[in-house]
PDB file of C-alpha atoms in Angstrom:
ATOM      1  CA  MET A   1       0.023   0.069   0.177  1.00 69.00           C
ATOM      2  CA  LYS A   2       1.142   3.248  -0.921  1.00 80.00           C
ATOM      3  CA  LEU A   3       1.002   6.057   1.313  1.00 77.00           C
ATOM      4  CA  ALA A   4      -0.446   9.831  -0.350  1.00 79.00           C
ATOM      5  CA  PRO A   5       1.835  12.604   0.758  1.00 80.00           C
ATOM      6  CA  HIS A   6       1.550  14.542   3.236  1.00 75.00           C
ATOM      7  CA  PHE A   7       4.474  17.008   3.145  1.00 82.00           C
ATOM      8  CA  LEU A   8       4.376  18.860   6.859  1.00 84.00           C
ATOM      9  CA  PRO A   9       7.152  21.179   7.085  1.00 86.00           C
ATOM     10  CA  PRO A  10      10.259  20.580   9.204  1.00 91.00           C
ATOM     11  CA  ARG A  11      10.370  19.930  13.189  1.00 93.00           C
ATOM     12  CA  GLN A  12      12.934  22.913  13.415  1.00 95.00           C
ATOM     13  CA  SER A  13       9.752  25.653  11.717  1.00 96.00           C
ATOM     14  CA  VAL A  14       7.790  24.426  14.684  1.00 96.00           C
ATOM     15  CA  VAL A  15       9.989  24.957  17.623  1.00 97.00           C
ATOM     16  CA  TYR A  16      11.212  28.419  15.439  1.00 97.00           C
ATOM     17  CA  GLY A  17       7.001  29.540  15.512  1.00 97.00           C
ATOM     18  CA  TYR A  18       6.654  28.586  18.807  1.00 97.00           C
ATOM     19  CA  THR A  19       9.999  30.546  19.551  1.00 98.00           C
ATOM     20  CA  ARG A  20       8.804  33.728  17.638  1.00 97.00           C
ATOM     21  CA  ARG A  21       5.543  34.073  19.080  1.00 97.00           C
ATOM     22  CA  MET A  22       7.209  33.848  22.508  1.00 97.00           C
ATOM     23  CA  LEU A  23       9.728  36.344  21.598  1.00 97.00           C
ATOM     24  CA  ASP A  24       7.238  38.779  19.962  1.00 96.00           C
ATOM     25  CA  GLU A  25       4.260  38.321  22.967  1.00 97.00           C
ATOM     26  CA  THR A  26       6.322  38.453  26.035  1.00 95.00           C
ATOM     27  CA  ALA A  27       9.454  40.517  27.487  1.00 89.00           C
ATOM     28  CA  THR A  28      11.763  37.729  26.738  1.00 93.00           C
ATOM     29  CA  ASN A  29      14.712  39.031  24.707  1.00 93.00           C
ATOM     30  CA  ALA A  30      16.244  37.020  22.739  1.00 94.00           C
ATOM     31  CA  ASN A  31      19.723  36.959  24.366  1.00 95.00           C
ATOM     32  CA  SER A  32      17.547  35.891  27.799  1.00 95.00           C
ATOM     33  CA  PHE A  33      16.262  33.023  25.653  1.00 97.00           C
ATOM     34  CA  ALA A  34      19.912  31.516  24.422  1.00 97.00           C
ATOM     35  CA  MET A  35      21.112  31.463  27.491  1.00 96.00           C
ATOM     36  CA  ALA A  36      17.628  29.745  29.321  1.00 97.00           C
ATOM     37  CA  VAL A  37      18.719  27.540  25.788  1.00 97.00           C
ATOM     38  CA  ALA A  38      21.742  27.020  27.096  1.00 97.00           C
ATOM     39  CA  GLU A  39      21.092  26.265  30.611  1.00 97.00           C
ATOM     40  CA  HIS A  40      19.584  22.857  29.529  1.00 97.00           C
ATOM     41  CA  TYR A  41      21.519  22.465  26.860  1.00 97.00           C
ATOM     42  CA  LEU A  42      24.825  22.443  29.436  1.00 96.00           C
ATOM     43  CA  ALA A  43      22.451  20.256  31.901  1.00 96.00           C
ATOM     44  CA  THR A  44      21.190  17.817  29.566  1.00 95.00           C
ATOM     45  CA  VAL A  45      23.478  16.892  27.144  1.00 96.00           C
ATOM     46  CA  ALA A  46      26.564  15.018  28.288  1.00 95.00           C
ATOM     47  CA  PRO A  47      30.206  16.989  27.289  1.00 94.00           C
ATOM     48  CA  ASP A  48      31.234  14.202  24.472  1.00 94.00           C
ATOM     49  CA  VAL A  49      27.986  14.487  22.149  1.00 93.00           C
ATOM     50  CA  ARG A  50      27.575  17.849  22.217  1.00 94.00           C
ATOM     51  CA  HIS A  51      27.640  19.460  18.689  1.00 92.00           C
ATOM     52  CA  VAL A  52      26.930  23.392  20.110  1.00 95.00           C
ATOM     53  CA  PRO A  53      29.454  25.801  21.700  1.00 93.00           C
ATOM     54  CA  PHE A  54      27.298  26.956  24.040  1.00 96.00           C
ATOM     55  CA  LYS A  55      29.348  29.548  26.507  1.00 92.00           C
ATOM     56  CA  LEU A  56      27.765  30.221  30.655  1.00 92.00           C
ATOM     57  CA  GLY A  57      29.279  32.828  33.125  1.00 87.00           C
ATOM     58  CA  GLU A  58      29.462  35.718  35.562  1.00 88.00           C
ATOM     59  CA  GLY A  59      30.529  39.409  35.518  1.00 86.00           C
ATOM     60  CA  ASP A  60      31.789  40.134  32.328  1.00 87.00           C
ATOM     61  CA  ALA A  61      31.623  36.568  30.299  1.00 91.00           C
ATOM     62  CA  LEU A  62      28.481  36.468  31.500  1.00 91.00           C
ATOM     63  CA  LEU A  63      27.451  39.625  28.861  1.00 91.00           C
ATOM     64  CA  ALA A  64      30.337  38.041  26.407  1.00 93.00           C
ATOM     65  CA  ALA A  65      27.992  34.459  26.675  1.00 94.00           C
ATOM     66  CA  MET A  66      24.640  36.094  26.187  1.00 94.00           C
ATOM     67  CA  LYS A  67      25.748  37.527  23.111  1.00 95.00           C
ATOM     68  CA  ALA A  68      27.522  34.585  21.749  1.00 96.00           C
ATOM     69  CA  ASN A  69      25.078  31.841  22.852  1.00 97.00           C
ATOM     70  CA  GLY A  70      21.740  34.777  21.143  1.00 96.00           C
ATOM     71  CA  GLN A  71      23.868  35.066  17.458  1.00 97.00           C
ATOM     72  CA  THR A  72      24.258  31.375  17.873  1.00 96.00           C
ATOM     73  CA  LEU A  73      20.397  30.427  18.335  1.00 96.00           C
ATOM     74  CA  ARG A  74      19.754  33.463  15.346  1.00 96.00           C
ATOM     75  CA  ARG A  75      21.773  31.799  13.230  1.00 96.00           C
ATOM     76  CA  TYR A  76      19.363  28.466  13.460  1.00 96.00           C
ATOM     77  CA  MET A  77      16.209  30.884  13.495  1.00 95.00           C
ATOM     78  CA  ASP A  78      17.517  33.057  10.298  1.00 95.00           C
ATOM     79  CA  GLY A  79      18.698  29.159   8.316  1.00 93.00           C
ATOM     80  CA  THR A  80      21.938  30.533   8.671  1.00 95.00           C
ATOM     81  CA  VAL A  81      22.684  27.031  10.211  1.00 94.00           C
ATOM     82  CA  LYS A  82      20.140  24.647   8.211  1.00 93.00           C
ATOM     83  CA  VAL A  83      19.036  21.943  10.733  1.00 93.00           C
ATOM     84  CA  LEU A  84      18.524  21.936  14.014  1.00 95.00           C
ATOM     85  CA  PRO A  85      20.165  18.641  15.887  1.00 94.00           C
ATOM     86  CA  ALA A  86      17.366  16.947  18.026  1.00 91.00           C
ATOM     87  CA  ASP A  87      19.825  17.338  21.510  1.00 91.00           C
ATOM     88  CA  LEU A  88      19.180  21.349  20.700  1.00 96.00           C
ATOM     89  CA  GLU A  89      15.863  20.804  20.024  1.00 96.00           C
ATOM     90  CA  ASP A  90      14.776  19.118  23.249  1.00 95.00           C
ATOM     91  CA  ALA A  91      17.107  22.254  25.436  1.00 96.00           C
ATOM     92  CA  TRP A  92      15.056  24.686  23.182  1.00 98.00           C
ATOM     93  CA  VAL A  93      11.482  23.190  23.810  1.00 97.00           C
ATOM     94  CA  MET A  94      12.423  23.000  27.656  1.00 96.00           C
ATOM     95  CA  ALA A  95      14.179  25.938  27.904  1.00 97.00           C
ATOM     96  CA  LEU A  96      10.288  27.580  26.742  1.00 98.00           C
ATOM     97  CA  PRO A  97       8.288  29.575  28.495  1.00 96.00           C
ATOM     98  CA  GLU A  98       4.916  27.228  29.767  1.00 90.00           C
ATOM     99  CA  ALA A  99       2.218  28.046  27.601  1.00 89.00           C
ATOM    100  CA  TYR A 100       4.565  28.255  24.575  1.00 96.00           C
ATOM    101  CA  ARG A 101       6.182  24.747  25.642  1.00 94.00           C
ATOM    102  CA  SER A 102       2.645  22.562  26.002  1.00 91.00           C
ATOM    103  CA  ALA A 103       2.193  24.187  22.711  1.00 92.00           C
ATOM    104  CA  CYS A 104       5.569  23.561  20.971  1.00 96.00           C
ATOM    105  CA  GLU A 105       5.146  20.182  22.116  1.00 94.00           C
ATOM    106  CA  ARG A 106       1.559  19.273  21.790  1.00 91.00           C
ATOM    107  CA  ASP A 107       2.478  20.647  17.948  1.00 93.00           C
ATOM    108  CA  LEU A 108       4.965  18.539  17.716  1.00 94.00           C
ATOM    109  CA  ALA A 109       3.340  14.795  18.887  1.00 92.00           C
ATOM    110  CA  LYS A 110       0.684  15.868  16.529  1.00 89.00           C
ATOM    111  CA  ARG A 111       2.907  15.390  14.015  1.00 89.00           C
ATOM    112  CA  ARG A 112       3.173  11.859  14.514  1.00 88.00           C
ATOM    113  CA  GLY A 113      -0.461  11.096  15.828  1.00 84.00           C
ATOM    114  CA  ARG A 114       0.810  11.143  19.198  1.00 86.00           C
ATOM    115  CA  LEU A 115      -0.204  13.034  22.279  1.00 79.00           C
ATOM    116  CA  SER A 116       2.013  14.672  24.451  1.00 81.00           C
ATOM    117  CA  ILE A 117       1.713  14.059  27.892  1.00 78.00           C
ATOM    118  CA  ALA A 118       3.492  15.735  30.508  1.00 75.00           C
ATOM    119  CA  ALA A 119       5.217  13.405  33.262  1.00 71.00           C
ATOM    120  CA  ILE A 120       3.982  14.550  37.172  1.00 66.00           C
ATOM    121  CA  GLU A 121       6.210  14.482  39.236  1.00 68.00           C
ATOM    122  CA  ASP A 122       6.433  12.402  41.967  1.00 67.00           C
ATOM    123  CA  ALA A 123       5.648  13.638  44.938  1.00 67.00           C
ATOM    124  CA  PRO A 124       2.864  14.060  47.386  1.00 73.00           C
ATOM    125  CA  HIS A 125       0.974  16.862  45.451  1.00 75.00           C
ATOM    126  CA  ALA A 126       1.445  14.846  42.306  1.00 75.00           C
ATOM    127  CA  PRO A 127      -2.707  14.072  42.715  1.00 77.00           C
ATOM    128  CA  ALA A 128      -3.796  17.396  43.209  1.00 81.00           C
ATOM    129  CA  VAL A 129      -1.392  18.646  40.420  1.00 78.00           C
ATOM    130  CA  GLY A 130      -2.990  16.153  38.131  1.00 80.00           C
ATOM    131  CA  MET A 131      -6.457  17.450  39.165  1.00 85.00           C
ATOM    132  CA  ALA A 132      -5.352  20.885  38.765  1.00 88.00           C
ATOM    133  CA  ALA A 133      -4.312  20.555  34.847  1.00 84.00           C
ATOM    134  CA  LEU A 134      -7.124  18.618  34.328  1.00 88.00           C
ATOM    135  CA  ALA A 135      -9.493  21.195  35.697  1.00 93.00           C
ATOM    136  CA  THR A 136      -7.782  23.682  34.186  1.00 92.00           C
ATOM    137  CA  GLU A 137      -7.777  22.092  30.321  1.00 90.00           C
ATOM    138  CA  PHE A 138     -10.909  21.384  30.764  1.00 93.00           C
ATOM    139  CA  ALA A 139     -12.276  25.004  31.618  1.00 95.00           C
ATOM    140  CA  GLN A 140     -10.340  26.219  28.589  1.00 93.00           C
ATOM    141  CA  LEU A 141     -11.464  23.334  25.852  1.00 94.00           C
ATOM    142  CA  VAL A 142     -14.973  25.009  27.513  1.00 95.00           C
ATOM    143  CA  GLU A 143     -13.830  28.257  26.988  1.00 96.00           C
ATOM    144  CA  ALA A 144     -13.043  27.304  23.161  1.00 94.00           C
ATOM    145  CA  LEU A 145     -16.470  25.832  22.908  1.00 95.00           C
ATOM    146  CA  ALA A 146     -17.822  28.558  24.080  1.00 95.00           C
ATOM    147  CA  PRO A 147     -18.417  31.559  20.999  1.00 95.00           C
ATOM    148  CA  ALA A 148     -18.782  27.983  18.483  1.00 94.00           C
ATOM    149  CA  LEU A 149     -22.009  26.967  20.370  1.00 94.00           C
ATOM    150  CA  ALA A 150     -23.576  30.809  20.894  1.00 93.00           C
ATOM    151  CA  ASP A 151     -25.814  29.874  18.489  1.00 93.00           C
ATOM    152  CA  GLY A 152     -26.842  26.530  19.661  1.00 91.00           C
ATOM    153  CA  LYS A 153     -24.951  24.300  16.514  1.00 90.00           C
ATOM    154  CA  LEU A 154     -21.737  23.108  15.629  1.00 91.00           C
ATOM    155  CA  ASN A 155     -21.370  23.946  11.724  1.00 92.00           C
ATOM    156  CA  ALA A 156     -19.281  25.577   9.087  1.00 92.00           C
ATOM    157  CA  ASP A 157     -19.775  28.790  10.389  1.00 92.00           C
ATOM    158  CA  ASP A 158     -17.727  27.822  13.353  1.00 93.00           C
ATOM    159  CA  LEU A 159     -14.542  27.099  11.416  1.00 94.00           C
ATOM    160  CA  PRO A 160     -12.804  30.257  12.459  1.00 94.00           C
ATOM    161  CA  HIS A 161     -13.044  28.300  16.380  1.00 95.00           C
ATOM    162  CA  ALA A 162     -11.820  24.543  14.338  1.00 93.00           C
ATOM    163  CA  LYS A 163      -8.669  24.837  15.529  1.00 92.00           C
ATOM    164  CA  ARG A 164      -8.245  26.435  18.953  1.00 93.00           C
ATOM    165  CA  ILE A 165     -10.898  23.619  19.860  1.00 94.00           C
ATOM    166  CA  LEU A 166      -9.186  20.216  18.425  1.00 92.00           C
ATOM    167  CA  ASN A 167      -5.783  22.262  20.561  1.00 90.00           C
ATOM    168  CA  GLU A 168      -7.822  22.173  23.621  1.00 92.00           C
ATOM    169  CA  SER A 169      -9.264  18.988  23.463  1.00 91.00           C
ATOM    170  CA  ASP A 170      -5.902  17.429  23.128  1.00 89.00           C
ATOM    171  CA  ASP A 171      -5.163  19.265  26.048  1.00 88.00           C
ATOM    172  CA  LEU A 172      -7.644  17.793  28.147  1.00 90.00           C
ATOM    173  CA  MET A 173      -6.705  14.038  26.581  1.00 89.00           C
ATOM    174  CA  ALA A 174      -3.344  14.537  27.653  1.00 86.00           C
ATOM    175  CA  ALA A 175      -4.263  15.811  31.442  1.00 86.00           C
ATOM    176  CA  LEU A 176      -6.565  12.626  31.563  1.00 89.00           C
ATOM    177  CA  LEU A 177      -3.917  10.085  30.274  1.00 87.00           C
ATOM    178  CA  GLY A 178      -1.714  11.629  32.591  1.00 84.00           C
ATOM    179  CA  MET A 179      -4.364  11.892  35.605  1.00 85.00           C
ATOM    180  CA  ARG A 180      -4.984   8.002  34.767  1.00 86.00           C
ATOM    181  CA  ARG A 181      -0.952   7.499  34.702  1.00 83.00           C
ATOM    182  CA  GLN A 182      -1.136   8.169  37.884  1.00 81.00           C
ATOM    183  CA  VAL A 183      -4.378   5.785  38.824  1.00 83.00           C
ATOM    184  CA  THR A 184      -2.750   2.862  36.938  1.00 84.00           C
ATOM    185  CA  ALA A 185       0.717   3.517  38.837  1.00 80.00           C
ATOM    186  CA  LEU A 186      -1.484   2.371  42.114  1.00 81.00           C
ATOM    187  CA  LEU A 187      -2.757  -0.338  41.244  1.00 84.00           C
ATOM    188  CA  PRO A 188      -0.744  -3.857  41.905  1.00 85.00           C
ATOM    189  CA  GLU A 189       2.032  -4.927  39.095  1.00 74.00           C
ATOM    190  CA  GLY A 190      -0.407  -7.529  37.667  1.00 54.00           C
ATOM    191  CA  ASP A 191      -3.203  -5.418  37.588  1.00 59.00           C
ATOM    192  CA  ALA A 192      -1.693  -1.974  35.681  1.00 53.00           C
ATOM    193  CA  ALA A 193      -1.916  -4.508  32.378  1.00 55.00           C
ATOM    194  CA  HIS A 194      -5.268  -4.824  32.810  1.00 53.00           C
ATOM    195  CA  ALA A 195      -6.308  -1.090  32.951  1.00 52.00           C
TER     196      ALA A 195
END
């Protein structure tokens, strides 16, 4: 069976799009964001496999590092460097502030027909965090549905709301699966397979 062509933009275009949006919509500047990316990269990628020469520092060295790291990120975003390495993509996405990070991860997962489910830390307050995420995502879905259902029906006139409704419903399903993962972890080893 031959698959029909379905071309997707490069993964890096998704990451750069959310980065540009974040820089435009927040008070974050490119150099400060580059430092956050550098910190994530240096903390999560083993020294012997690093391909990107990020720098950290203090005092005057910090200013030079910010400038150098900012230039490195700009080279990726403006196309001077053509391919975003996978290890840098992870650090880059992790450095995005929360609303942008979740949306970026959702869109990256959606490319393969998957959902992005946040890992909830194993802590005493984890069930409350999971329940809060579930309630928040449900509220955001209702908020997205409200203008579409204002006339009492869902039809072609509601197309402008469709993308947001789908995104919010994906986020709700991911939060629900995250909560399900917590409950499944409570079951004895043999029972977890039946959950």
